[in-house]
mmCIF file with all atom_site columns, C-alpha atoms and ligand atoms in Angstrom:
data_model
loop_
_atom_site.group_PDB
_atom_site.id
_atom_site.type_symbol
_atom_site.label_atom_id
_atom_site.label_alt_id
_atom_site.label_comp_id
_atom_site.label_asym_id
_atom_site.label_entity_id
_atom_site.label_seq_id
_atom_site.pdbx_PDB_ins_code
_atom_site.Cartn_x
_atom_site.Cartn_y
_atom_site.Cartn_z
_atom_site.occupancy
_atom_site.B_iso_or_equiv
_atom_site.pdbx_formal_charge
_atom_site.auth_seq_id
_atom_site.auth_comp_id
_atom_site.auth_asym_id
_atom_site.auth_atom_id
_atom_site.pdbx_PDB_model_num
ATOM   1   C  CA  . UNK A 1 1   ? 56.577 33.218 115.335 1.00 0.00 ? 14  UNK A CA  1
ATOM   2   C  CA  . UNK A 1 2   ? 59.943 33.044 116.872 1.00 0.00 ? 15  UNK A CA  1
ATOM   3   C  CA  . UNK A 1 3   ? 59.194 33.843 119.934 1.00 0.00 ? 16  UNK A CA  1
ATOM   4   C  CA  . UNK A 1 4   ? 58.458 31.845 123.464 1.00 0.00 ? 17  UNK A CA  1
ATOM   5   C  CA  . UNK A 1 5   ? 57.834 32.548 126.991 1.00 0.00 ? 18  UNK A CA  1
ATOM   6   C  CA  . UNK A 1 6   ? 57.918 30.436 129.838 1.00 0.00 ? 19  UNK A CA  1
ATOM   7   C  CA  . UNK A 1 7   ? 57.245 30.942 133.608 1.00 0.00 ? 20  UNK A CA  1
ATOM   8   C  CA  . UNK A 1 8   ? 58.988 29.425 136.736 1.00 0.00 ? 21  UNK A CA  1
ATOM   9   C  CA  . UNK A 1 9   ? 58.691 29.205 140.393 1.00 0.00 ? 22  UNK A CA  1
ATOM   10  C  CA  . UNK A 1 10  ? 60.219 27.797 143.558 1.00 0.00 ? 23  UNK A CA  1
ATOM   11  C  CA  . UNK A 1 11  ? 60.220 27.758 146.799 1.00 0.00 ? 24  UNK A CA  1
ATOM   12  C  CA  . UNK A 1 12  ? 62.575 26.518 149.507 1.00 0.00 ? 25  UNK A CA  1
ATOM   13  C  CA  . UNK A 1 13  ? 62.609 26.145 153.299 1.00 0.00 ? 26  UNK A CA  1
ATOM   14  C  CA  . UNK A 1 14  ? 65.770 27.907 155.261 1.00 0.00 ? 27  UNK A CA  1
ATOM   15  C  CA  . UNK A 1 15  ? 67.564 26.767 157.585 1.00 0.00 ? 28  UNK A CA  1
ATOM   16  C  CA  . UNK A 1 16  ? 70.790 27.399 160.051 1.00 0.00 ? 29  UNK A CA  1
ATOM   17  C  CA  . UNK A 1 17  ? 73.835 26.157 158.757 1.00 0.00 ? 30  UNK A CA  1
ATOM   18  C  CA  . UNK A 1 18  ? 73.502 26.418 154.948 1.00 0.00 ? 31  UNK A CA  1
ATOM   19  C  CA  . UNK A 1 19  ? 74.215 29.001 152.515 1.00 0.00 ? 32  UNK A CA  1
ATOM   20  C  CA  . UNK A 1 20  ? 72.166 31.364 151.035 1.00 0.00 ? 33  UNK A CA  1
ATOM   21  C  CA  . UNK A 1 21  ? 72.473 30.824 147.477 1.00 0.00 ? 34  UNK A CA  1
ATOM   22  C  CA  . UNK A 1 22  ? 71.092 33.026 144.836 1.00 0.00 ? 35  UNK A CA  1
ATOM   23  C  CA  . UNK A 1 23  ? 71.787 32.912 141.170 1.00 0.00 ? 36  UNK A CA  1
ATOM   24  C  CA  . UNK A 1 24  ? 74.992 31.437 141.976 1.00 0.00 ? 37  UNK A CA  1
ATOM   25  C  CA  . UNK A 1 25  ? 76.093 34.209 144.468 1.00 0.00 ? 38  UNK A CA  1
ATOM   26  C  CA  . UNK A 1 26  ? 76.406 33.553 148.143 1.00 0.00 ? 39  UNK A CA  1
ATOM   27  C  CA  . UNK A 1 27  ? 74.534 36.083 150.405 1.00 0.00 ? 40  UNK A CA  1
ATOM   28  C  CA  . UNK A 1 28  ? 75.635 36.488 153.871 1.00 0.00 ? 41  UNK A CA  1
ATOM   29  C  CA  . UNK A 1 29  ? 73.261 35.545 155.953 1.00 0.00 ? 42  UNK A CA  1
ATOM   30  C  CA  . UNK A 1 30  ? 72.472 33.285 159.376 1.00 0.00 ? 43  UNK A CA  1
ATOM   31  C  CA  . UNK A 1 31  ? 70.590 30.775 157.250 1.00 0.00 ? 44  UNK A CA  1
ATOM   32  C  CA  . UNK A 1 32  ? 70.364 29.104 153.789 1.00 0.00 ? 45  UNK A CA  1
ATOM   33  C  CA  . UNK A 1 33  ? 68.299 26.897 151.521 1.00 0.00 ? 46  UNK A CA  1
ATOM   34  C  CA  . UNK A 1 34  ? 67.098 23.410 152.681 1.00 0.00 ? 47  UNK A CA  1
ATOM   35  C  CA  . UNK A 1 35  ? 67.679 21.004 149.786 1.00 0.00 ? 48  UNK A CA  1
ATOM   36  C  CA  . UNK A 1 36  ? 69.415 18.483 147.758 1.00 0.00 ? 49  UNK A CA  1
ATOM   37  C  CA  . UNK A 1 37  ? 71.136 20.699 145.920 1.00 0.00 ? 50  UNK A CA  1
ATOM   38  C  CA  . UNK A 1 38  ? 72.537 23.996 147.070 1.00 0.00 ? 51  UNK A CA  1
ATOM   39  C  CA  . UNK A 1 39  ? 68.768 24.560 147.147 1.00 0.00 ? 52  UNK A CA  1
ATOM   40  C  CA  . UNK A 1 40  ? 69.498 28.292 144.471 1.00 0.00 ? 53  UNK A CA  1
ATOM   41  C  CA  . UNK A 1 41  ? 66.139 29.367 144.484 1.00 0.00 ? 54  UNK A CA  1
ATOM   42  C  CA  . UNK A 1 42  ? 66.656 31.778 141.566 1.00 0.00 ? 55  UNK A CA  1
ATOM   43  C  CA  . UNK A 1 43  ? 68.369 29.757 139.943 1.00 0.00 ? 56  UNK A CA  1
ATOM   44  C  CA  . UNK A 1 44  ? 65.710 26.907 139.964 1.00 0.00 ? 57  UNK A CA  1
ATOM   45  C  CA  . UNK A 1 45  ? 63.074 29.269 139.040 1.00 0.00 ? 58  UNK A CA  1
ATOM   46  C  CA  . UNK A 1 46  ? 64.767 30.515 135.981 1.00 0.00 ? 59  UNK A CA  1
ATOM   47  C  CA  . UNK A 1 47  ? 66.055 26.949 135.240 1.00 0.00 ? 60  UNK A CA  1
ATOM   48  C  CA  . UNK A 1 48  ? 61.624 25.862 135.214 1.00 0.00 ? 61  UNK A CA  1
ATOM   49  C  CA  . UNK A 1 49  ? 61.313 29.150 133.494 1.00 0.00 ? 62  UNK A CA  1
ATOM   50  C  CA  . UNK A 1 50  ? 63.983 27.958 130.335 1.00 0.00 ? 63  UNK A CA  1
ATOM   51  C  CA  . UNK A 1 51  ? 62.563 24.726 130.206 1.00 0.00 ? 64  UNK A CA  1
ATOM   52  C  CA  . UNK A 1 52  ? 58.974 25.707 129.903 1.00 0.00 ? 65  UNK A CA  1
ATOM   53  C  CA  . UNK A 1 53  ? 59.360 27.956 127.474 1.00 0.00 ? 66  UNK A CA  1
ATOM   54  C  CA  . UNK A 1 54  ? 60.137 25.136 124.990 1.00 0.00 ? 67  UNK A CA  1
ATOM   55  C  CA  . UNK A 1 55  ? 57.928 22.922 126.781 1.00 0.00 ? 68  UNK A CA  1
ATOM   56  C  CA  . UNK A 1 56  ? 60.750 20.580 128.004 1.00 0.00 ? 69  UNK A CA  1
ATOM   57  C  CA  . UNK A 1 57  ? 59.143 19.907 131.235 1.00 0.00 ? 70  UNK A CA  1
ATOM   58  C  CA  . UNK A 1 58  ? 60.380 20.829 134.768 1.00 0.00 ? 71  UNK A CA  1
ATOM   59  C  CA  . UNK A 1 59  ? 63.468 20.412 136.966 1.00 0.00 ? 72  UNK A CA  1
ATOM   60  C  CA  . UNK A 1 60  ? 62.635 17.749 138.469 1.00 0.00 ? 73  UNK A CA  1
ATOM   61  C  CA  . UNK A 1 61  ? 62.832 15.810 135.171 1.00 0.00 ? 74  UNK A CA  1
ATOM   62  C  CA  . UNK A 1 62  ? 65.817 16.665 134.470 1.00 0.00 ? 75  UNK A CA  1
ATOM   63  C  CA  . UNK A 1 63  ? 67.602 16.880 137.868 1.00 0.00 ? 76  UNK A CA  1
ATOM   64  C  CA  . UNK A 1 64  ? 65.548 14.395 140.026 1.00 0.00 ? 77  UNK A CA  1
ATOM   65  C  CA  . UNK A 1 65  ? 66.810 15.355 143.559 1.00 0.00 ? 78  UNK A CA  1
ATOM   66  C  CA  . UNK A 1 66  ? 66.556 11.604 144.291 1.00 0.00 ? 79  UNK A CA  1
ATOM   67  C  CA  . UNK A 1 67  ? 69.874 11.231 142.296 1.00 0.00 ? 80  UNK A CA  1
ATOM   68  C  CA  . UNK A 1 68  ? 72.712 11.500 144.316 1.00 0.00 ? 81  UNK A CA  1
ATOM   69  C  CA  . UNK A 1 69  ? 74.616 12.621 141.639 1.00 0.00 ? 82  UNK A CA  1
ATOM   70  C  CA  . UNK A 1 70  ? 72.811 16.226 142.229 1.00 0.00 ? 83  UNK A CA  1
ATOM   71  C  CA  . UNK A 1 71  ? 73.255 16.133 146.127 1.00 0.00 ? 84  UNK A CA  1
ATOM   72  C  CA  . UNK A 1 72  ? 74.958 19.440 147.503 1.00 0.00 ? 85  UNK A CA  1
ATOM   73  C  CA  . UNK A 1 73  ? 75.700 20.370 143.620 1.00 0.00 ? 86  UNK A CA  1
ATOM   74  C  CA  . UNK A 1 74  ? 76.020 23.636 142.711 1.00 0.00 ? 87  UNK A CA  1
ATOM   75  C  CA  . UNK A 1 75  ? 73.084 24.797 140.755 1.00 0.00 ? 88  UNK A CA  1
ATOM   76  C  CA  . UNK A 1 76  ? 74.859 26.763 138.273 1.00 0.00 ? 89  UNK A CA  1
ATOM   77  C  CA  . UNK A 1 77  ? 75.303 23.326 136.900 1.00 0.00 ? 90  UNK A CA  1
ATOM   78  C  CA  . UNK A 1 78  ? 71.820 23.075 136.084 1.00 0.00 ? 91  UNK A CA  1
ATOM   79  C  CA  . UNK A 1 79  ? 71.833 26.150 134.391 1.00 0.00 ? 92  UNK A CA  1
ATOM   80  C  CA  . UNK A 1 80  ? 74.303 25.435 132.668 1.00 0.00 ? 93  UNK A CA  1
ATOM   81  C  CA  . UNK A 1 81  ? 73.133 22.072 131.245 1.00 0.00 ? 94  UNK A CA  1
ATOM   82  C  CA  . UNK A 1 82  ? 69.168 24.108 130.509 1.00 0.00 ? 95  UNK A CA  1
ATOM   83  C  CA  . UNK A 1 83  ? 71.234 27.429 128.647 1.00 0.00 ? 96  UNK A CA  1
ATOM   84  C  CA  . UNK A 1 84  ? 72.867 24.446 126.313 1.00 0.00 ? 97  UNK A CA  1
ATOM   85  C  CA  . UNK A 1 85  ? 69.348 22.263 126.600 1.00 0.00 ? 98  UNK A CA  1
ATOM   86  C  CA  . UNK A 1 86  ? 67.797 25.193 124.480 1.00 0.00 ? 99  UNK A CA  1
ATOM   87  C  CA  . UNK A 1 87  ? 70.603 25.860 122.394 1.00 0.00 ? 100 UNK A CA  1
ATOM   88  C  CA  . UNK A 1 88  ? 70.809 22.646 121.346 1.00 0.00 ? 101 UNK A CA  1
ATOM   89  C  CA  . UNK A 1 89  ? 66.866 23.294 120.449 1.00 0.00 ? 102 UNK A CA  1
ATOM   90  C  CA  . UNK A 1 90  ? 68.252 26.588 118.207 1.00 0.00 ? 103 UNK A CA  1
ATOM   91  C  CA  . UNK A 1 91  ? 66.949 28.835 121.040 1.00 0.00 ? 104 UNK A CA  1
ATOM   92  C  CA  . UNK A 1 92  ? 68.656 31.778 123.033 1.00 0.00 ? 105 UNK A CA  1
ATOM   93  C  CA  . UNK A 1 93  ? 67.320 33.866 125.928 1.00 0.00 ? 106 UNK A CA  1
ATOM   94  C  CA  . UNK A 1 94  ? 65.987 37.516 125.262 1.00 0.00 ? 107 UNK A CA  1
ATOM   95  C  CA  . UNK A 1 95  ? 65.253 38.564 128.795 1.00 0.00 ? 108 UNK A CA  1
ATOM   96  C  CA  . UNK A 1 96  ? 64.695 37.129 131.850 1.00 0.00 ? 109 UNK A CA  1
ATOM   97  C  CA  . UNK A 1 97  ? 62.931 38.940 134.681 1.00 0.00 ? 110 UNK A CA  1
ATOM   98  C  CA  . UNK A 1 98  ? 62.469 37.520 138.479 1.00 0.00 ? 111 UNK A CA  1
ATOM   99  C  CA  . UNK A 1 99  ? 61.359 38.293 142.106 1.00 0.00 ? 112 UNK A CA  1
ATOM   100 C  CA  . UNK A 1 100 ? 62.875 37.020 144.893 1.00 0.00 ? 113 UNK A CA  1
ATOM   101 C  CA  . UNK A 1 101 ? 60.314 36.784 147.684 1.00 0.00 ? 114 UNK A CA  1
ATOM   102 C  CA  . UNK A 1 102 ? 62.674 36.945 151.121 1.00 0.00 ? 115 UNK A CA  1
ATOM   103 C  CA  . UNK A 1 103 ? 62.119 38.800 154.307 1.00 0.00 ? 116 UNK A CA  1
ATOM   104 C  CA  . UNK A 1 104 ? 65.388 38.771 155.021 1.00 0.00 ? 117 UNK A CA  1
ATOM   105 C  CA  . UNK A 1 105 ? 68.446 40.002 154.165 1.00 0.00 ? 118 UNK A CA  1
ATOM   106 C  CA  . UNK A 1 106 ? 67.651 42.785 152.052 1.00 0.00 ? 119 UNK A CA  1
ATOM   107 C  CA  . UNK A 1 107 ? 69.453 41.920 148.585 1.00 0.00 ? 120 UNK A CA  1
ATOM   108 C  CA  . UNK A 1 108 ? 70.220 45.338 146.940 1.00 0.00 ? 121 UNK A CA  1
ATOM   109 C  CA  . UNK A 1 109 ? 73.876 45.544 148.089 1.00 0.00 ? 122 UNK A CA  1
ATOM   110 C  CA  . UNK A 1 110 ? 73.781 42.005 146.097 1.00 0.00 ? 123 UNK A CA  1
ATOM   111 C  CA  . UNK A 1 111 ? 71.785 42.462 142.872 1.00 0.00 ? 124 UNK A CA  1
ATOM   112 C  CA  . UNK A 1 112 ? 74.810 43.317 140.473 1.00 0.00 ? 125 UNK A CA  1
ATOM   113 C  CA  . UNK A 1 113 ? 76.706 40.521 141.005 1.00 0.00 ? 126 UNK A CA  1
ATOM   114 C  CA  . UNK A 1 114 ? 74.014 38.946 140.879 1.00 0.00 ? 127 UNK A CA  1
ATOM   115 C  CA  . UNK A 1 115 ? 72.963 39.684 137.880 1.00 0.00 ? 128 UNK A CA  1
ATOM   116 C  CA  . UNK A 1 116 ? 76.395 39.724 136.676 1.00 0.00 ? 129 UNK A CA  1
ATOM   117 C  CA  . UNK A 1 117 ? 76.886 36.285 137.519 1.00 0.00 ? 130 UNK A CA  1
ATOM   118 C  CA  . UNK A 1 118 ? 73.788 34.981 135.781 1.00 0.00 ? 131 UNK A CA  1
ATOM   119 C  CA  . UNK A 1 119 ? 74.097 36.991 132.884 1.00 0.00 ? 132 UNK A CA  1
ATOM   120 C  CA  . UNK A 1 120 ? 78.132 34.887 132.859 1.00 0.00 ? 133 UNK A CA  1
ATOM   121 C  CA  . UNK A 1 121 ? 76.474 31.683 132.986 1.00 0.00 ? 134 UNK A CA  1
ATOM   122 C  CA  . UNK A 1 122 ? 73.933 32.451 130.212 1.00 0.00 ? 135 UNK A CA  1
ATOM   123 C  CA  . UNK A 1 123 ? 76.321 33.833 127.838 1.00 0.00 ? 136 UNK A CA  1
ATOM   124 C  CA  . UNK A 1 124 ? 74.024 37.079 128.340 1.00 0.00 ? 137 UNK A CA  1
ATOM   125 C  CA  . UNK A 1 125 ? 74.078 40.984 128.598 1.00 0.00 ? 138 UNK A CA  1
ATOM   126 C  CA  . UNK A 1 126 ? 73.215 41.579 131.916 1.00 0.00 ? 139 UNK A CA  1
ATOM   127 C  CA  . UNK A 1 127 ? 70.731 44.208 130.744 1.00 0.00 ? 140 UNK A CA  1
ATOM   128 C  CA  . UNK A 1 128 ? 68.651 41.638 130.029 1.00 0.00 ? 141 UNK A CA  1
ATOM   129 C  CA  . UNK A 1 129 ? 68.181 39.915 133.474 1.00 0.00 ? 142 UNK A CA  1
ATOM   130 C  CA  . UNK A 1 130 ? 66.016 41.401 135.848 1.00 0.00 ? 143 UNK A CA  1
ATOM   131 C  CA  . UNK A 1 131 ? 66.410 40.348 139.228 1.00 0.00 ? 144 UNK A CA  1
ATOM   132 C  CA  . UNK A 1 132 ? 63.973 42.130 142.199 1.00 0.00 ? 145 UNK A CA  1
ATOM   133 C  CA  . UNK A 1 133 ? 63.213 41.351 145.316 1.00 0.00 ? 146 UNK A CA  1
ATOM   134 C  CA  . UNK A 1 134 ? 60.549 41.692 147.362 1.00 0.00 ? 147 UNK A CA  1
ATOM   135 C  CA  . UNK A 1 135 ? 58.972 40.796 151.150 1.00 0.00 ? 148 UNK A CA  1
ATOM   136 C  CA  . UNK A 1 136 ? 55.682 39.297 152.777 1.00 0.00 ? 149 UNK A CA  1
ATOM   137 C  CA  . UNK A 1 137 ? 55.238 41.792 155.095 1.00 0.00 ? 150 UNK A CA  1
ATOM   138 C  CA  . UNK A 1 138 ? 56.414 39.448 158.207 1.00 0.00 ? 151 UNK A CA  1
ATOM   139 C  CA  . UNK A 1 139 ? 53.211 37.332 157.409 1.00 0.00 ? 152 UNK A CA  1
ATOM   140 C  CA  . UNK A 1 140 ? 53.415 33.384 156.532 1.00 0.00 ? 153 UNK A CA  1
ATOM   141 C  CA  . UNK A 1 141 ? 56.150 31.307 156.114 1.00 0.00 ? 154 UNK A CA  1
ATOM   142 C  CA  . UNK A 1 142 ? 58.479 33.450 154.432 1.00 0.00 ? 155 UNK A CA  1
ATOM   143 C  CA  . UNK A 1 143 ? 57.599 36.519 156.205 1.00 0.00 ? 156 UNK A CA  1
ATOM   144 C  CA  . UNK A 1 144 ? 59.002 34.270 159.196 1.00 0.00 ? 157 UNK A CA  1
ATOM   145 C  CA  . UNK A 1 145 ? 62.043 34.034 157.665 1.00 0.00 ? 158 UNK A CA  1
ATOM   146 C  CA  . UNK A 1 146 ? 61.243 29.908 157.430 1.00 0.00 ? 159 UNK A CA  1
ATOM   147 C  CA  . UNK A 1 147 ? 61.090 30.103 153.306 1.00 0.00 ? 160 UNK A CA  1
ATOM   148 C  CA  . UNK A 1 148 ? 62.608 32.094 150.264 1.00 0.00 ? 161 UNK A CA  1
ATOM   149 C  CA  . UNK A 1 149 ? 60.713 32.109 147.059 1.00 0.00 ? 162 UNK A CA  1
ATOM   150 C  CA  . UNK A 1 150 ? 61.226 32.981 143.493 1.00 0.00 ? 163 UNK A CA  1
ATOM   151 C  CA  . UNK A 1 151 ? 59.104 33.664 140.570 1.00 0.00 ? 164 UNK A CA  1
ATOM   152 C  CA  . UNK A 1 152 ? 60.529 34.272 136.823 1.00 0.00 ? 165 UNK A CA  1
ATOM   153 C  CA  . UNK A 1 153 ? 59.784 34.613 133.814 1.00 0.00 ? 166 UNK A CA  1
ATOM   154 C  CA  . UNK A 1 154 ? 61.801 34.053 130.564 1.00 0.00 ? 167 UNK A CA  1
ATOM   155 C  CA  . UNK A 1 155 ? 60.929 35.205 126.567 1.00 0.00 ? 168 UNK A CA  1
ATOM   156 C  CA  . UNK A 1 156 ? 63.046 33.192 124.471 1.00 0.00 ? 169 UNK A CA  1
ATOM   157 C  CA  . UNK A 1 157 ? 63.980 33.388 120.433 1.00 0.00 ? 170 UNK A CA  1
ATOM   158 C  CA  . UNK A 1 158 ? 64.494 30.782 117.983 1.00 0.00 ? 171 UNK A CA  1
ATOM   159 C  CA  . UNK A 1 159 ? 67.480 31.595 116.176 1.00 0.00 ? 172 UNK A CA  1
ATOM   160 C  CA  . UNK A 1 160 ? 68.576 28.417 114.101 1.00 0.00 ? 173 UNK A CA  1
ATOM   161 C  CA  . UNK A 1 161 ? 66.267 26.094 112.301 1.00 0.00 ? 174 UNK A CA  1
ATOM   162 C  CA  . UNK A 1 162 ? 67.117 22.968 113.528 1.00 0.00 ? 175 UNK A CA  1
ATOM   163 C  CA  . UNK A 1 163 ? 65.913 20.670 116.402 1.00 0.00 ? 176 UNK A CA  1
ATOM   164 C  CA  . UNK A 1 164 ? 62.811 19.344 117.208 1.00 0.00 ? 177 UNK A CA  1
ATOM   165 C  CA  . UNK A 1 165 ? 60.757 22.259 117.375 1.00 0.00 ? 178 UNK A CA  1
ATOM   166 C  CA  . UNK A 1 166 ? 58.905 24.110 115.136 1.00 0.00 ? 179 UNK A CA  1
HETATM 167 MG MG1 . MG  B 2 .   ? 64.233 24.063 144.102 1.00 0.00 ? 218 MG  B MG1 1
#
């Protein structure tokens, strides 16, 4: 069996001030992710998603956000450094498919570039990359518009035999 799927998830708080970053793309907006890095919610989901589907553990591990060489980085970094992560493991993405849990602003005008822009950093057809979005119906946290969520999931394929894995 070639194949491999992995999951990921992340949430982050928003705030005034910062940028609303999403798969690399900046969405206007009054506020933006709270974090060390540029906080990319999609981007961190898919990033946990690539990682656990070869079991290489979590973002975290790999970008601790108590190194200040990640502070205010650009996430696409991180992608970057996973896409070549599981290359260098002989594995390639087949799809990817996410929600974006938000209540606000409403990110169809955005979704082509941003899937576009993912599919650019992954070396991938953008056919492949799902990105949806969806609200919590004004209720909790992110129906407040305090937090932005993303799930994801990710089926990968092993193309070379080399690496670690087997
Ligand atoms: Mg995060």
């Amino acid at each position: 069996m070639n194949l491999r799927i992995g999951t990921g998830y992340d949430l982050h708080l928003l705030t005034e001030g910062r940028p609303l970053m999403l798969g690399g793309v900046e969405i206007p907006s009054g506020k933006g992710e709270a974090g060390h890095s540029d906080g990319d919610v999609l981007i961190h989901a898919i990033v946990d998603a690539l990682l656990g589907s070869v079991a290489a553990g979590d973002i975290g591990t790999h970008f601790p956000d108590t190194d200040p060489k990640w502070k205010d980085t650009s996430s696409t970094l991180f992608l970057e450094e996973t896409t070549e992560l599981l290359s260098n493991r002989g594995f390639t993405p087949v799809n990817i498919d996410c929600t974006v849990i938000l209540e606000h602003p409403r990110l169809k005008p955005h979704i082509r570039a941003i899937r576009n822009n993912l599919a650019r950093i992954m070396g991938m057809n953008p056919k492949r990359i799902s990105v949806k979005a969806t609200t919590q119906e004004g209720t909790g946290a992110i129906g407040h518009g305090e937090a932005i969520a993303c799930q994801a999931i990710v089926l990968v394929e092993k193309i070379q035999q080399h690496g670690s894995e087997s």
